[in-house]
PDB file of C-alpha atoms and ligand atoms in Angstrom:
ATOM      1  CA  MET A   1       2.511 -19.741  -0.593  1.00 73.00           C
ATOM      2  CA  SER A   2       0.999 -19.349  -4.109  1.00 80.00           C
ATOM      3  CA  ASP A   3       0.827 -15.535  -3.932  1.00 94.00           C
ATOM      4  CA  CYS A   4       4.351 -14.943  -2.497  1.00 98.00           C
ATOM      5  CA  ILE A   5       6.652 -13.104  -4.929  1.00 98.00           C
ATOM      6  CA  PHE A   6       9.697 -14.577  -3.278  1.00 98.00           C
ATOM      7  CA  CYS A   7       8.326 -18.143  -3.315  1.00 98.00           C
ATOM      8  CA  LYS A   8       7.921 -17.555  -7.046  1.00 98.00           C
ATOM      9  CA  ILE A   9      11.468 -16.531  -7.434  1.00 98.00           C
ATOM     10  CA  ALA A  10      12.586 -19.713  -5.547  1.00 98.00           C
ATOM     11  CA  GLN A  11      10.526 -21.795  -7.891  1.00 97.00           C
ATOM     12  CA  LYS A  12      11.780 -19.786 -10.989  1.00 97.00           C
ATOM     13  CA  GLU A  13       8.175 -18.866 -11.897  1.00 97.00           C
ATOM     14  CA  ILE A  14       9.386 -15.304 -12.080  1.00 96.00           C
ATOM     15  CA  PRO A  15      12.937 -14.345 -13.294  1.00 98.00           C
ATOM     16  CA  SER A  16      15.601 -13.060 -10.958  1.00 98.00           C
ATOM     17  CA  ASN A  17      19.319 -12.514 -11.145  1.00 98.00           C
ATOM     18  CA  ILE A  18      20.508 -15.446  -9.051  1.00 98.00           C
ATOM     19  CA  VAL A  19      23.894 -15.487  -7.483  1.00 98.00           C
ATOM     20  CA  TYR A  20      23.785 -18.449  -5.343  1.00 98.00           C
ATOM     21  CA  GLU A  21      21.482 -21.575  -5.099  1.00 98.00           C
ATOM     22  CA  ASP A  22      21.323 -24.916  -3.298  1.00 98.00           C
ATOM     23  CA  ASP A  23      18.755 -27.259  -2.082  1.00 98.00           C
ATOM     24  CA  THR A  24      17.364 -24.960   0.699  1.00 98.00           C
ATOM     25  CA  THR A  25      18.478 -21.397  -0.181  1.00 98.00           C
ATOM     26  CA  ILE A  26      18.540 -19.084  -3.020  1.00 98.00           C
ATOM     27  CA  ALA A  27      20.137 -15.620  -3.372  1.00 99.00           C
ATOM     28  CA  PHE A  28      19.375 -12.912  -6.076  1.00 98.00           C
ATOM     29  CA  ARG A  29      20.126  -9.270  -6.771  1.00 98.00           C
ATOM     30  CA  ASP A  30      17.775  -6.837  -5.368  1.00 98.00           C
ATOM     31  CA  VAL A  31      15.777  -4.933  -8.241  1.00 98.00           C
ATOM     32  CA  GLU A  32      16.260  -1.664  -6.490  1.00 98.00           C
ATOM     33  CA  PRO A  33      19.751  -1.821  -5.292  1.00 98.00           C
ATOM     34  CA  GLN A  34      20.758   0.419  -2.295  1.00 98.00           C
ATOM     35  CA  ALA A  35      24.533  -0.307  -2.618  1.00 98.00           C
ATOM     36  CA  PRO A  36      26.969  -1.367  -5.217  1.00 98.00           C
ATOM     37  CA  THR A  37      26.280  -4.922  -4.090  1.00 98.00           C
ATOM     38  CA  HIS A  38      22.758  -5.635  -2.855  1.00 98.00           C
ATOM     39  CA  VAL A  39      21.778  -9.408  -2.706  1.00 99.00           C
ATOM     40  CA  LEU A  40      18.760 -10.979  -1.053  1.00 99.00           C
ATOM     41  CA  VAL A  41      19.184 -14.276   0.455  1.00 99.00           C
ATOM     42  CA  ILE A  42      16.061 -16.379   1.142  1.00 98.00           C
ATOM     43  CA  PRO A  43      15.049 -19.783   2.285  1.00 98.00           C
ATOM     44  CA  LYS A  44      13.299 -21.587  -0.542  1.00 98.00           C
ATOM     45  CA  LYS A  45      10.516 -22.590   1.761  1.00 98.00           C
ATOM     46  CA  HIS A  46       8.002 -20.047   2.842  1.00 98.00           C
ATOM     47  CA  VAL A  47       9.310 -18.455   6.246  1.00 98.00           C
ATOM     48  CA  LYS A  48       7.572 -15.044   6.989  1.00 98.00           C
ATOM     49  CA  SER A  49      10.371 -13.460   8.985  1.00 98.00           C
ATOM     50  CA  VAL A  50      13.075 -14.001  11.505  1.00 98.00           C
ATOM     51  CA  MET A  51      10.217 -14.458  14.040  1.00 98.00           C
ATOM     52  CA  GLU A  52       9.118 -17.689  12.216  1.00 98.00           C
ATOM     53  CA  LEU A  53      12.625 -19.042  11.618  1.00 97.00           C
ATOM     54  CA  SER A  54      12.396 -22.108  13.763  1.00 97.00           C
ATOM     55  CA  ASP A  55      14.611 -24.290  11.440  1.00 98.00           C
ATOM     56  CA  LYS A  56      17.977 -24.014  13.319  1.00 98.00           C
ATOM     57  CA  GLU A  57      19.868 -25.886  10.690  1.00 98.00           C
ATOM     58  CA  LEU A  58      18.622 -23.528   7.961  1.00 98.00           C
ATOM     59  CA  ALA A  59      19.243 -20.377   9.878  1.00 98.00           C
ATOM     60  CA  ALA A  60      22.904 -21.725  10.735  1.00 98.00           C
ATOM     61  CA  HIS A  61      23.392 -22.610   7.043  1.00 98.00           C
ATOM     62  CA  ILE A  62      22.330 -19.219   5.828  1.00 98.00           C
ATOM     63  CA  LEU A  63      24.230 -17.207   8.503  1.00 98.00           C
ATOM     64  CA  THR A  64      27.477 -19.297   8.623  1.00 98.00           C
ATOM     65  CA  GLU A  65      27.895 -20.648   5.171  1.00 98.00           C
ATOM     66  CA  VAL A  66      25.767 -18.787   2.506  1.00 99.00           C
ATOM     67  CA  ILE A  67      26.091 -15.285   3.571  1.00 99.00           C
ATOM     68  CA  PRO A  68      29.902 -15.489   4.071  1.00 98.00           C
ATOM     69  CA  LYS A  69      30.266 -17.313   0.643  1.00 98.00           C
ATOM     70  CA  ILE A  70      28.243 -14.540  -1.207  1.00 98.00           C
ATOM     71  CA  ALA A  71      30.354 -11.912   0.552  1.00 98.00           C
ATOM     72  CA  LYS A  72      33.586 -13.546  -0.560  1.00 98.00           C
ATOM     73  CA  ASP A  73      32.346 -14.059  -4.117  1.00 98.00           C
ATOM     74  CA  GLU A  74      31.198 -10.596  -4.427  1.00 98.00           C
ATOM     75  CA  GLY A  75      34.357  -9.146  -3.240  1.00 98.00           C
ATOM     76  CA  ILE A  76      32.962  -7.305  -0.146  1.00 98.00           C
ATOM     77  CA  ALA A  77      34.107  -9.746   2.732  1.00 98.00           C
ATOM     78  CA  GLU A  78      37.389  -7.753   3.340  1.00 98.00           C
ATOM     79  CA  LYS A  79      36.300  -4.224   3.580  1.00 98.00           C
ATOM     80  CA  GLY A  80      33.051  -5.268   5.239  1.00 98.00           C
ATOM     81  CA  PHE A  81      29.323  -5.183   4.468  1.00 98.00           C
ATOM     82  CA  ARG A  82      25.998  -5.058   6.113  1.00 98.00           C
ATOM     83  CA  VAL A  83      23.401  -7.876   6.708  1.00 98.00           C
ATOM     84  CA  VAL A  84      19.747  -6.722   7.444  1.00 98.00           C
ATOM     85  CA  ALA A  85      16.641  -8.636   8.046  1.00 98.00           C
ATOM     86  CA  ASN A  86      13.584  -6.144   8.307  1.00 98.00           C
ATOM     87  CA  VAL A  87      10.901  -7.703  10.456  1.00 98.00           C
ATOM     88  CA  GLY A  88       7.272  -6.523  10.233  1.00 98.00           C
ATOM     89  CA  GLU A  89       5.718  -3.161   9.832  1.00 97.00           C
ATOM     90  CA  ASP A  90       8.110  -0.999  12.040  1.00 97.00           C
ATOM     91  CA  GLY A  91      11.109  -2.943  10.810  1.00 98.00           C
ATOM     92  CA  GLY A  92      10.152  -1.895   7.227  1.00 97.00           C
ATOM     93  CA  GLN A  93       9.609  -5.379   5.860  1.00 98.00           C
ATOM     94  CA  THR A  94       7.751  -5.065   2.506  1.00 98.00           C
ATOM     95  CA  VAL A  95       7.926  -8.774   1.407  1.00 98.00           C
ATOM     96  CA  PRO A  96       6.473 -11.146   3.867  1.00 98.00           C
ATOM     97  CA  HIS A  97       9.072 -13.907   2.994  1.00 98.00           C
ATOM     98  CA  LEU A  98      12.212 -13.891   5.191  1.00 98.00           C
ATOM     99  CA  HIS A  99      15.224 -12.241   3.293  1.00 98.00           C
ATOM    100  CA  PHE A 100      18.584 -11.218   4.514  1.00 99.00           C
ATOM    101  CA  HIS A 101      19.785  -8.119   2.633  1.00 98.00           C
ATOM    102  CA  ILE A 102      23.632  -8.130   2.038  1.00 98.00           C
ATOM    103  CA  LEU A 103      24.764  -4.590   1.257  1.00 98.00           C
ATOM    104  CA  GLY A 104      28.280  -3.757   0.264  1.00 98.00           C
ATOM    105  CA  GLY A 105      30.673  -1.817  -1.873  1.00 98.00           C
ATOM    106  CA  ARG A 106      30.197   1.475   0.025  1.00 98.00           C
ATOM    107  CA  SER A 107      30.600   2.754   3.394  1.00 97.00           C
ATOM    108  CA  MET A 108      27.539   2.311   5.494  1.00 96.00           C
ATOM    109  CA  GLN A 109      25.790   5.018   7.755  1.00 95.00           C
ATOM    110  CA  TRP A 110      24.396   4.471  11.200  1.00 96.00           C
ATOM    111  CA  PRO A 111      21.682   4.840  12.471  1.00 95.00           C
ATOM    112  CA  PRO A 112      19.593   3.562   9.636  1.00 91.00           C
ATOM    113  CA  GLY A 113      16.585   5.569   8.857  1.00 84.00           C
TER     114      GLY A 113
HETATM  115  P1  AMP B   1      12.166  -5.410   2.610  1.00 51.56           P
HETATM  116  O1  AMP B   1      11.641  -4.013   2.399  1.00 51.56           O
HETATM  117  O2  AMP B   1      13.179  -5.587   3.619  1.00 51.56           O
HETATM  118  O3  AMP B   1      11.089  -6.400   2.750  1.00 51.56           O
HETATM  119  O4  AMP B   1      12.873  -5.887   1.289  1.00 51.56           O
HETATM  120  C1  AMP B   1      12.468  -6.106   0.205  1.00 51.56           C
HETATM  121  C2  AMP B   1      13.232  -6.090  -1.067  1.00 51.56           C
HETATM  122  O5  AMP B   1      12.841  -6.917  -2.150  1.00 51.56           O
HETATM  123  C3  AMP B   1      13.397  -4.517  -1.570  1.00 51.56           C
HETATM  124  O6  AMP B   1      14.691  -4.200  -1.465  1.00 51.56           O
HETATM  125  C4  AMP B   1      12.946  -4.636  -2.976  1.00 51.56           C
HETATM  126  O7  AMP B   1      13.583  -3.810  -3.791  1.00 51.56           O
HETATM  127  C5  AMP B   1      13.204  -6.202  -3.260  1.00 51.56           C
HETATM  128  N1  AMP B   1      12.382  -6.794  -4.318  1.00 51.56           N
HETATM  129  C6  AMP B   1      11.184  -6.653  -4.575  1.00 51.56           C
HETATM  130  N2  AMP B   1      10.648  -7.376  -5.541  1.00 51.56           N
HETATM  131  C7  AMP B   1      11.742  -8.032  -6.008  1.00 51.56           C
HETATM  132  C8  AMP B   1      12.079  -8.779  -7.235  1.00 51.56           C
HETATM  133  N3  AMP B   1      11.111  -9.196  -8.085  1.00 51.56           N
HETATM  134  N4  AMP B   1      13.318  -9.181  -7.408  1.00 51.56           N
HETATM  135  C9  AMP B   1      14.339  -8.753  -6.545  1.00 51.56           C
HETATM  136  N5  AMP B   1      14.236  -7.894  -5.570  1.00 51.56           N
HETATM  137  C10 AMP B   1      12.998  -7.585  -5.320  1.00 51.56           C
END
């Protein structure tokens, strides 16, 4: 999508601090980190949210390979971390391109706000 900020990040049209990339997926540091480690993992192709994530291979790749790899690389796998995908208005999604937040490096609270 031409006006999607995360599509532009995926296509390197706007800069980001990339921590991981492969053919289908890219991960970069959040510009407003909410934890010592705050990385966003996105599919390169435009998918609006979890509700539109029909590509099972891509979903499995992100959840079973990319996120665990980043957690290990960032040194947060052992103590634990949080994976969040906000969906829609009530979910607090502000960028309508699917992204998984990886938050770690501090103790998380529950429930979220
Ligand atoms: P959400 O509110 O779940 O849609 O999360 C969107 C996230 O994208 C927020 O945490 C923002 O800080 C982050 N964000 C917005 N623009 C950028 C950008 N250009 N580079 C990195 N992170 C961004």
